[in-house]
Amino acid sequence: MANVVIVGTQWGDEGKGKVVDLLTERSDLVVRFQGGNNAGHTLVVGDKKVILHLIPSGILHKEKLCIIGSGVVIDPEILLDEINALRQKGYVVSPESFAISDRAHVIMPYHKMIDHARDTTQRIGTTGRGIGPAYEDKARRTGIRMIDLINEDMLKKKIENIFDEKQEYLSTILKIKGLDKEEMLVKFKDLGKHLKPYVRDTSIVIDKASKQGKNLLFEGAQGGNLDMDYGTYPYVTSSNTIAGQACVGSGIGPTMIDIVLGICKAYTTRVGEGPFPTELNDETGERLRAFGGEYGSTTGRPRRCGWLDLVALRHSIRISSISYLAITKLDVLSGLKTIKVATAYKSGEAIMEDMPADLCMHPNLELVFDELPGWEENISDIRQYDELPENCKAYISYIEKNLGIDAAIVSVGPKREETIIPKELF
Ligand code: IMP
């Protein structure tokens, strides 16, 4: 195939899981490179339902090596539960099929406590999994890495160093109690023991595979507009979600990447707080939520729904140098009389075709829309691009033309086979 990076182009939940699953068939090694168990997807294989938050879904395929890279923050308890649940369902998780970067940072109990408590005062609507506070400690150089977790002495030293400060912050500023040093030490030592067999320098593993001519797949989480630098700050996640992070979070350089595939839902959704210019607080929004099953896979929260937003997409495509699109959930739009697409934002007299850095400062944005005719037919059974309804093809062409890139994949339903390849692009 080639070495491919998959990223979301909107605010997450674009349907990356299915596309990753499709491309895993053609890859030898899959790397998750950022985020943590704030992400998640449910996969249905035969009669088995598997929910994965951390381990790449490639683990469900035999003969694939799955890696959690250094850019990920890991909740070791969740990871161990995931490994055990996979084993119970008959999947093989061994050091030959799964590796964790020794440099990945660990989410500690105090990170989760801080995340929960802070979100009541600084409303971001986080997933409450401790993601932001863990990345904060990484940048502050007080983080605990996987290499520390698997070394009892180092773990003890690191916890001793940070404990008093965390305790003070939790009790004095956030007014919460309950952090127990001894309990934490015992529990994390044990988690470290269980995870130790998988911990390696994964950059070396990836490099070796590449030199052997293996096909590499880099799996992003969340979406471009949740990126810490380029998203709708401060309503973002705490990692870089863009394609460049595939390099940093895996320990490789940019010349190793051949293709960046951007996953784009046929409409837009967002969970949590923050600006969402094309949001629909009406019957159409409710219809998209109901037909698209738009409820968070990690927290179960109803997703906010709205029309496609070309401003947000143009921004994502540029910052990730996206080569091709995968348009997902196109079937959800069937039955709509017309479909709107935002082409620009309008603030006073100013027309904005590019995402402004201060989007949060424009609560009363007007939108410039194009309106396209919809189609009646259910399209989930269609497998050939030419057999799609004319208005559906016109919608795809409109997106391709306005964003200046082609769609390599069109998804018309949640199942693996409910997929159309308009043209073989890679
Ligand atoms: P955090 O990543 O838990 O810190 O949450 C920060 C923001 O990112 C919140 O608005 C979350 O709802 C959003 N977020 C985090 N992970 C995902 C995801 O996988 N899909 C969609 N939104 C997400």
Short mmCIF file of C-alpha atoms and ligand atoms in Angstrom, two decimals:
data_model
loop_
_atom_site.label_atom_id
_atom_site.label_comp_id
_atom_site.label_asym_id
_atom_site.label_seq_id
_atom_site.Cartn_x
_atom_site.Cartn_y
_atom_site.Cartn_z
CA MET A 1 0.00 0.00 0.00
CA ALA A 2 2.26 2.81 1.31
CA ASN A 3 2.69 4.39 4.73
CA VAL A 4 -0.60 6.08 5.56
CA VAL A 5 -1.62 8.48 8.32
CA ILE A 6 -5.32 8.64 9.18
CA VAL A 7 -6.64 11.78 10.86
CA GLY A 8 -10.05 13.25 11.63
CA THR A 9 -10.84 16.52 9.82
CA GLN A 10 -13.64 17.85 12.03
CA TRP A 11 -14.16 17.68 15.81
CA GLY A 12 -13.64 13.93 16.17
CA ASP A 13 -16.07 11.02 15.76
CA GLU A 14 -15.80 11.11 11.96
CA GLY A 15 -15.86 7.32 11.72
CA LYS A 16 -12.10 6.76 11.76
CA GLY A 17 -12.54 3.33 13.38
CA LYS A 18 -14.15 1.78 10.32
CA VAL A 19 -11.62 3.26 7.88
CA VAL A 20 -8.70 2.19 10.08
CA ASP A 21 -10.21 -1.29 10.16
CA LEU A 22 -10.49 -1.33 6.34
CA LEU A 23 -6.92 -0.16 5.79
CA THR A 24 -5.52 -2.46 8.47
CA GLU A 25 -6.19 -5.33 6.08
CA ARG A 26 -3.55 -3.83 3.78
CA SER A 27 -1.02 -2.92 6.52
CA ASP A 28 1.48 -4.86 8.58
CA LEU A 29 1.89 -2.54 11.52
CA VAL A 30 -0.56 -0.07 13.10
CA VAL A 31 0.50 2.76 15.42
CA ARG A 32 -1.69 4.90 17.63
CA PHE A 33 0.19 8.19 18.09
CA GLN A 34 -1.71 10.61 20.36
CA GLY A 35 -4.58 11.04 22.81
CA GLY A 36 -5.64 8.39 25.24
CA ASN A 37 -8.81 6.70 26.38
CA ASN A 38 -10.77 9.88 25.58
CA ALA A 39 -11.16 8.24 22.16
CA GLY A 40 -12.89 4.97 21.48
CA HIS A 41 -14.71 2.89 18.98
CA THR A 42 -16.94 -0.12 18.97
CA LEU A 43 -16.18 -2.82 16.43
CA VAL A 44 -18.52 -5.61 15.51
CA VAL A 45 -16.75 -8.67 14.15
CA GLY A 46 -19.14 -11.53 13.45
CA ASP A 47 -21.17 -11.86 16.64
CA LYS A 48 -18.48 -10.33 18.84
CA LYS A 49 -18.62 -6.71 19.97
CA VAL A 50 -15.29 -5.19 20.95
CA ILE A 51 -14.81 -1.73 22.45
CA LEU A 52 -11.33 -0.31 22.13
CA HIS A 53 -10.05 2.95 23.59
CA LEU A 54 -6.29 2.51 23.42
CA ILE A 55 -5.17 -0.57 21.51
CA PRO A 56 -5.33 -0.17 17.71
CA SER A 57 -8.13 -2.24 16.19
CA GLY A 58 -5.49 -4.06 14.14
CA ILE A 59 -5.23 -6.35 17.17
CA LEU A 60 -8.39 -8.08 15.87
CA HIS A 61 -6.51 -9.12 12.72
CA LYS A 62 -3.94 -11.91 12.88
CA GLU A 63 -0.32 -11.22 11.98
CA LYS A 64 -0.47 -7.47 12.59
CA LEU A 65 1.78 -5.67 15.01
CA CYS A 66 -0.05 -2.99 17.01
CA ILE A 67 1.79 -0.21 18.78
CA ILE A 68 0.89 2.48 21.28
CA GLY A 69 3.38 5.25 20.53
CA SER A 70 5.12 7.74 22.79
CA GLY A 71 2.57 10.49 22.03
CA VAL A 72 -0.25 8.61 23.76
CA VAL A 73 -1.13 9.04 27.44
CA ILE A 74 -1.97 5.69 28.99
CA ASP A 75 -4.31 4.79 31.81
CA PRO A 76 -2.66 1.46 32.74
CA GLU A 77 -5.74 0.07 34.43
CA ILE A 78 -7.90 0.70 31.36
CA LEU A 79 -5.21 -0.74 29.11
CA LEU A 80 -4.94 -3.91 31.16
CA ASP A 81 -8.75 -4.27 31.18
CA GLU A 82 -8.70 -3.91 27.39
CA ILE A 83 -6.00 -6.59 27.04
CA ASN A 84 -7.94 -8.96 29.31
CA ALA A 85 -11.25 -8.35 27.54
CA LEU A 86 -9.60 -9.10 24.17
CA ARG A 87 -8.08 -12.32 25.56
CA GLN A 88 -11.44 -13.42 26.93
CA LYS A 89 -12.90 -13.02 23.44
CA GLY A 90 -10.16 -15.24 22.02
CA TYR A 91 -7.84 -12.62 20.52
CA VAL A 92 -4.09 -12.97 20.93
CA VAL A 93 -2.38 -10.11 22.73
CA SER A 94 1.28 -10.99 23.11
CA PRO A 95 4.60 -9.12 22.99
CA GLU A 96 4.81 -10.34 19.38
CA SER A 97 1.52 -8.66 18.43
CA PHE A 98 1.47 -5.64 20.74
CA ALA A 99 4.02 -3.10 21.99
CA ILE A 100 3.82 0.00 24.19
CA SER A 101 6.33 2.83 23.92
CA ASP A 102 8.61 3.09 26.93
CA ARG A 103 8.33 6.88 26.56
CA ALA A 104 4.52 7.11 26.67
CA HIS A 105 3.21 8.95 29.73
CA VAL A 106 0.99 7.40 32.38
CA ILE A 107 -2.35 8.81 33.54
CA MET A 108 -2.30 8.76 37.35
CA PRO A 109 -5.29 8.89 39.73
CA TYR A 110 -4.62 12.55 40.56
CA HIS A 111 -4.87 13.43 36.84
CA LYS A 112 -8.40 12.06 36.72
CA MET A 113 -9.37 13.80 39.97
CA ILE A 114 -8.04 17.12 38.68
CA ASP A 115 -9.73 16.71 35.28
CA HIS A 116 -13.14 16.09 36.91
CA ALA A 117 -12.87 18.87 39.46
CA ARG A 118 -11.61 21.51 37.04
CA ASP A 119 -14.24 20.89 34.44
CA THR A 120 -16.87 22.29 36.80
CA THR A 121 -15.15 25.70 36.85
CA GLN A 122 -13.46 25.83 33.44
CA ARG A 123 -16.16 24.19 31.31
CA ILE A 124 -14.52 22.41 28.38
CA GLY A 125 -16.71 19.33 28.63
CA THR A 126 -13.69 17.01 28.78
CA THR A 127 -14.15 13.27 28.82
CA GLY A 128 -12.92 13.30 32.45
CA ARG A 129 -10.25 10.68 31.74
CA GLY A 130 -7.31 12.75 33.05
CA ILE A 131 -5.95 13.41 29.56
CA GLY A 132 -5.25 17.15 29.92
CA PRO A 133 -3.60 16.95 33.37
CA ALA A 134 -1.39 14.05 32.20
CA TYR A 135 -0.14 16.03 29.19
CA GLU A 136 0.35 19.01 31.51
CA ASP A 137 2.74 16.97 33.68
CA LYS A 138 4.53 15.71 30.58
CA ALA A 139 5.23 19.31 29.49
CA ARG A 140 6.10 20.28 33.06
CA ARG A 141 8.63 17.44 33.23
CA THR A 142 6.96 15.83 36.24
CA GLY A 143 5.24 13.05 34.31
CA ILE A 144 5.59 9.33 34.95
CA ARG A 145 6.45 7.35 31.83
CA MET A 146 5.92 3.68 31.03
CA ILE A 147 9.64 3.09 31.61
CA ASP A 148 9.15 4.41 35.17
CA LEU A 149 5.99 2.40 35.74
CA ILE A 150 7.80 -0.87 35.11
CA ASN A 151 10.70 -0.01 37.43
CA GLU A 152 9.58 -0.21 41.09
CA ASP A 153 12.31 2.05 42.46
CA MET A 154 11.82 4.71 39.83
CA LEU A 155 8.06 4.61 40.24
CA LYS A 156 8.36 5.07 44.01
CA LYS A 157 10.80 7.95 43.57
CA LYS A 158 8.60 9.72 41.04
CA ILE A 159 5.45 9.33 43.12
CA GLU A 160 7.31 10.54 46.26
CA ASN A 161 8.50 13.61 44.35
CA ILE A 162 5.09 14.69 43.10
CA PHE A 163 2.72 13.49 45.82
CA ASP A 164 2.77 16.40 48.30
CA GLU A 165 2.27 18.97 45.60
CA LYS A 166 -0.67 17.11 44.06
CA GLN A 167 -2.21 16.52 47.49
CA GLU A 168 -1.93 20.21 48.33
CA TYR A 169 -3.41 21.33 45.00
CA LEU A 170 -6.28 18.87 45.27
CA SER A 171 -7.20 19.69 48.86
CA THR A 172 -6.52 23.43 48.99
CA ILE A 173 -7.46 24.65 45.52
CA LEU A 174 -9.90 22.02 44.25
CA LYS A 175 -11.21 21.05 47.71
CA ILE A 176 -11.10 17.31 47.14
CA LYS A 177 -9.67 14.62 49.33
CA GLY A 178 -9.00 10.93 48.90
CA LEU A 179 -5.56 10.62 47.30
CA ASP A 180 -3.72 7.78 49.04
CA LYS A 181 0.02 7.44 48.35
CA GLU A 182 0.51 3.88 49.61
CA GLU A 183 -2.55 2.57 47.82
CA MET A 184 -1.40 4.23 44.60
CA LEU A 185 2.11 2.79 44.93
CA VAL A 186 0.89 -0.76 45.47
CA LYS A 187 -1.65 -0.59 42.65
CA PHE A 188 0.68 0.98 40.09
CA LYS A 189 3.57 -1.39 40.90
CA ASP A 190 1.22 -4.23 40.13
CA LEU A 191 -0.03 -2.65 36.91
CA GLY A 192 3.59 -2.08 35.86
CA LYS A 193 4.38 -5.77 36.41
CA HIS A 194 1.50 -6.84 34.16
CA LEU A 195 2.34 -4.39 31.38
CA LYS A 196 6.14 -4.82 31.45
CA PRO A 197 6.32 -7.54 28.77
CA TYR A 198 4.94 -5.13 26.15
CA VAL A 199 7.06 -2.06 26.95
CA ARG A 200 9.77 -1.37 24.37
CA ASP A 201 11.45 1.36 22.37
CA THR A 202 8.73 1.30 19.71
CA SER A 203 10.52 3.81 17.47
CA ILE A 204 13.09 1.06 16.81
CA VAL A 205 10.35 -1.49 16.12
CA ILE A 206 8.70 0.86 13.58
CA ASP A 207 12.02 1.70 11.93
CA LYS A 208 12.91 -1.99 11.53
CA ALA A 209 9.51 -2.77 10.02
CA SER A 210 9.86 0.11 7.59
CA LYS A 211 13.32 -1.06 6.51
CA GLN A 212 11.83 -4.51 5.84
CA GLY A 213 9.37 -2.88 3.42
CA LYS A 214 6.33 -3.34 5.67
CA ASN A 215 3.23 -1.15 5.21
CA LEU A 216 2.68 1.16 8.15
CA LEU A 217 -0.60 2.69 9.27
CA PHE A 218 -0.70 5.57 11.73
CA GLU A 219 -4.03 5.97 13.50
CA GLY A 220 -4.99 9.40 14.84
CA ALA A 221 -7.68 10.13 17.40
CA GLN A 222 -10.08 13.11 17.73
CA GLY A 223 -9.99 15.62 14.82
CA GLY A 224 -8.08 18.58 13.36
CA ASN A 225 -10.33 21.18 14.97
CA LEU A 226 -9.65 19.70 18.43
CA ASP A 227 -5.88 20.07 17.93
CA MET A 228 -4.16 21.80 20.84
CA ASP A 229 -2.42 24.35 18.56
CA TYR A 230 -4.74 24.66 15.58
CA GLY A 231 -8.16 23.77 16.99
CA THR A 232 -10.82 26.00 18.52
CA TYR A 233 -8.63 26.82 21.53
CA PRO A 234 -9.27 26.58 24.47
CA TYR A 235 -12.06 24.16 23.54
CA VAL A 236 -9.64 21.50 22.33
CA THR A 237 -8.05 18.32 23.55
CA SER A 238 -4.56 18.48 25.06
CA SER A 239 -2.61 16.78 22.29
CA ASN A 240 -1.83 17.52 18.65
CA THR A 241 -4.34 15.66 16.54
CA ILE A 242 -2.91 16.63 13.15
CA ALA A 243 -0.83 14.50 10.77
CA GLY A 244 2.52 15.96 11.87
CA GLN A 245 1.94 14.39 15.27
CA ALA A 246 2.08 10.94 13.65
CA CYS A 247 5.85 11.51 13.41
CA VAL A 248 6.41 12.95 16.88
CA GLY A 249 4.11 10.49 18.61
CA SER A 250 5.61 7.45 16.87
CA GLY A 251 9.29 8.39 16.82
CA ILE A 252 9.75 8.64 13.05
CA GLY A 253 10.49 11.46 10.60
CA PRO A 254 8.15 13.04 8.01
CA THR A 255 9.89 11.43 5.01
CA MET A 256 8.43 8.11 6.13
CA ILE A 257 4.85 9.25 5.40
CA ASP A 258 3.45 8.71 1.90
CA ILE A 259 -0.24 9.53 2.24
CA VAL A 260 -2.46 11.41 4.69
CA LEU A 261 -6.07 10.32 4.61
CA GLY A 262 -8.55 12.74 6.17
CA ILE A 263 -11.77 11.30 7.52
CA CYS A 264 -14.71 13.61 6.90
CA LYS A 265 -18.24 12.88 8.04
CA ALA A 266 -20.85 14.00 5.46
CA TYR A 267 -22.16 16.46 8.09
CA THR A 268 -20.56 17.75 11.30
CA THR A 269 -20.73 16.76 14.96
CA ARG A 270 -19.06 17.94 18.13
CA VAL A 271 -19.14 16.72 21.77
CA GLY A 272 -18.39 18.94 24.71
CA GLU A 273 -18.28 22.73 24.83
CA GLY A 274 -16.91 25.17 22.29
CA PRO A 275 -17.86 26.99 19.11
CA PHE A 276 -19.68 25.02 16.43
CA PRO A 277 -20.80 27.47 13.74
CA THR A 278 -22.98 25.10 11.68
CA GLU A 279 -24.73 23.53 14.70
CA LEU A 280 -28.43 22.84 14.18
CA ASN A 281 -30.57 23.23 17.28
CA ASP A 282 -33.68 22.14 15.46
CA GLU A 283 -35.49 19.14 14.01
CA THR A 284 -32.83 18.60 11.33
CA GLY A 285 -30.13 18.43 14.03
CA GLU A 286 -32.21 15.91 15.96
CA ARG A 287 -32.77 13.89 12.82
CA LEU A 288 -29.02 13.72 12.14
CA ARG A 289 -28.42 12.62 15.76
CA ALA A 290 -31.11 9.93 15.60
CA PHE A 291 -30.27 8.59 12.11
CA GLY A 292 -26.52 8.83 12.66
CA GLY A 293 -26.58 7.32 16.19
CA GLU A 294 -24.66 10.38 17.33
CA TYR A 295 -23.86 9.56 20.94
CA GLY A 296 -20.28 9.59 22.28
CA SER A 297 -18.60 6.17 22.22
CA THR A 298 -16.55 7.00 25.33
CA THR A 299 -18.98 9.01 27.48
CA GLY A 300 -22.36 8.28 25.84
CA ARG A 301 -23.06 12.02 25.62
CA PRO A 302 -25.40 13.14 22.80
CA ARG A 303 -23.30 14.74 20.08
CA ARG A 304 -24.14 18.21 18.80
CA CYS A 305 -25.01 17.95 15.09
CA GLY A 306 -24.88 20.37 12.16
CA TRP A 307 -24.21 20.91 8.45
CA LEU A 308 -20.89 20.33 6.75
CA ASP A 309 -18.47 23.20 7.38
CA LEU A 310 -16.00 23.91 4.57
CA VAL A 311 -14.17 26.54 6.63
CA ALA A 312 -13.31 23.98 9.31
CA LEU A 313 -12.45 21.37 6.67
CA ARG A 314 -10.19 23.65 4.61
CA HIS A 315 -8.30 24.44 7.80
CA SER A 316 -7.82 20.77 8.72
CA ILE A 317 -6.80 19.80 5.20
CA ARG A 318 -4.14 22.50 5.12
CA ILE A 319 -2.62 21.86 8.56
CA SER A 320 -2.39 18.12 7.93
CA SER A 321 -1.53 18.31 4.20
CA ILE A 322 -4.29 15.81 3.58
CA SER A 323 -3.90 13.85 0.34
CA TYR A 324 -7.36 12.28 0.07
CA LEU A 325 -10.68 12.23 1.87
CA ALA A 326 -12.73 9.37 3.20
CA ILE A 327 -16.33 10.64 3.31
CA THR A 328 -18.28 8.75 5.97
CA LYS A 329 -21.93 8.36 7.02
CA LEU A 330 -23.24 9.61 3.68
CA ASP A 331 -26.26 7.31 4.13
CA VAL A 332 -27.41 9.41 7.11
CA LEU A 333 -28.27 12.27 4.71
CA SER A 334 -30.65 10.15 2.59
CA GLY A 335 -34.20 11.50 2.70
CA LEU A 336 -33.31 15.16 3.23
CA LYS A 337 -34.94 17.50 0.67
CA THR A 338 -31.95 19.81 0.58
CA ILE A 339 -28.50 19.77 2.19
CA LYS A 340 -26.71 22.91 3.29
CA VAL A 341 -22.96 23.43 3.33
CA ALA A 342 -21.27 26.42 5.01
CA THR A 343 -18.73 27.99 2.65
CA ALA A 344 -17.69 30.96 4.82
CA TYR A 345 -18.37 32.72 8.13
CA LYS A 346 -19.57 36.31 8.28
CA SER A 347 -18.81 38.55 11.25
CA GLY A 348 -20.19 42.06 10.73
CA GLU A 349 -18.97 43.04 7.28
CA ALA A 350 -16.02 40.62 7.34
CA ILE A 351 -16.28 37.38 5.36
CA MET A 352 -14.00 34.63 6.69
CA GLU A 353 -13.15 31.71 4.43
CA ASP A 354 -10.39 30.54 6.78
CA MET A 355 -10.75 29.48 10.39
CA PRO A 356 -10.00 32.47 12.63
CA ALA A 357 -7.79 31.94 15.71
CA ASP A 358 -10.42 33.73 17.83
CA LEU A 359 -13.53 31.84 16.74
CA CYS A 360 -14.70 31.87 20.38
CA MET A 361 -14.90 35.67 20.15
CA HIS A 362 -17.55 35.51 17.42
CA PRO A 363 -20.61 34.06 19.14
CA ASN A 364 -23.01 35.64 16.66
CA LEU A 365 -21.42 34.52 13.43
CA GLU A 366 -23.58 34.49 10.34
CA LEU A 367 -22.96 31.75 7.84
CA VAL A 368 -22.70 31.81 4.08
CA PHE A 369 -24.38 28.64 2.82
CA ASP A 370 -24.71 26.76 -0.44
CA GLU A 371 -27.81 24.59 -0.64
CA LEU A 372 -27.75 21.38 -2.64
CA PRO A 373 -30.62 19.08 -3.60
CA GLY A 374 -30.90 15.92 -1.50
CA TRP A 375 -31.81 12.36 -2.53
CA GLU A 376 -34.57 10.04 -1.35
CA GLU A 377 -33.03 6.61 -1.85
CA ASN A 378 -31.42 4.47 0.83
CA ILE A 379 -27.83 4.11 -0.41
CA SER A 380 -26.46 1.52 2.05
CA ASP A 381 -26.78 -1.37 -0.42
CA ILE A 382 -24.92 0.42 -3.21
CA ARG A 383 -21.32 -0.69 -3.83
CA GLN A 384 -20.53 1.05 -7.16
CA TYR A 385 -19.98 4.80 -7.28
CA ASP A 386 -21.87 5.15 -10.57
CA GLU A 387 -24.99 3.59 -9.03
CA LEU A 388 -25.33 6.31 -6.39
CA PRO A 389 -28.23 8.76 -6.94
CA GLU A 390 -27.21 11.69 -9.16
CA ASN A 391 -27.70 14.25 -6.35
CA CYS A 392 -25.58 12.14 -4.02
CA LYS A 393 -22.74 12.03 -6.57
CA ALA A 394 -23.19 15.78 -7.05
CA TYR A 395 -22.77 16.28 -3.27
CA ILE A 396 -19.51 14.27 -3.29
CA SER A 397 -18.24 16.18 -6.35
CA TYR A 398 -19.16 19.47 -4.71
CA ILE A 399 -17.08 18.58 -1.62
CA GLU A 400 -14.13 17.41 -3.75
CA LYS A 401 -14.21 20.51 -5.94
CA ASN A 402 -14.54 22.96 -3.07
CA LEU A 403 -11.81 21.35 -0.98
CA GLY A 404 -9.52 20.63 -3.93
CA ILE A 405 -8.96 16.94 -3.09
CA ASP A 406 -10.52 13.66 -4.13
CA ALA A 407 -12.49 11.17 -2.08
CA ALA A 408 -10.68 7.83 -1.96
CA ILE A 409 -13.35 6.13 0.15
CA VAL A 410 -17.09 6.73 0.61
CA SER A 411 -18.81 4.98 3.49
CA VAL A 412 -22.54 4.29 3.21
CA GLY A 413 -23.11 2.31 6.42
CA PRO A 414 -21.34 1.04 9.52
CA LYS A 415 -20.46 -2.42 8.17
CA ARG A 416 -17.12 -3.14 6.54
CA GLU A 417 -18.77 -4.03 3.21
CA GLU A 418 -20.90 -0.84 3.16
CA THR A 419 -18.07 0.98 1.42
CA ILE A 420 -17.55 2.46 -2.05
CA ILE A 421 -14.15 3.11 -3.60
CA PRO A 422 -14.86 5.80 -6.25
CA LYS A 423 -11.41 5.39 -7.79
CA GLU A 424 -8.32 3.45 -6.70
CA LEU A 425 -6.14 6.32 -5.51
CA PHE A 426 -3.61 4.34 -3.47
P1 IMP B 1 -10.35 15.71 26.73
O1 IMP B 1 -9.65 15.21 25.52
O2 IMP B 1 -11.00 14.66 27.55
O3 IMP B 1 -9.47 16.63 27.54
O4 IMP B 1 -11.57 16.64 26.24
C1 IMP B 1 -11.37 17.89 25.56
C2 IMP B 1 -12.41 18.09 24.46
O5 IMP B 1 -12.17 17.17 23.42
C3 IMP B 1 -13.85 17.85 24.92
O6 IMP B 1 -14.70 18.75 24.23
C4 IMP B 1 -14.13 16.42 24.48
O7 IMP B 1 -15.50 16.18 24.27
C5 IMP B 1 -13.35 16.39 23.17
N1 IMP B 1 -12.93 15.03 22.82
C6 IMP B 1 -11.93 14.30 23.36
N2 IMP B 1 -11.85 13.09 22.76
C7 IMP B 1 -12.78 13.07 21.81
C8 IMP B 1 -13.15 12.10 20.83
O8 IMP B 1 -12.59 11.01 20.70
N3 IMP B 1 -14.18 12.46 20.01
C9 IMP B 1 -14.80 13.67 20.08
N4 IMP B 1 -14.48 14.60 20.97
C10 IMP B 1 -13.47 14.31 21.83
#
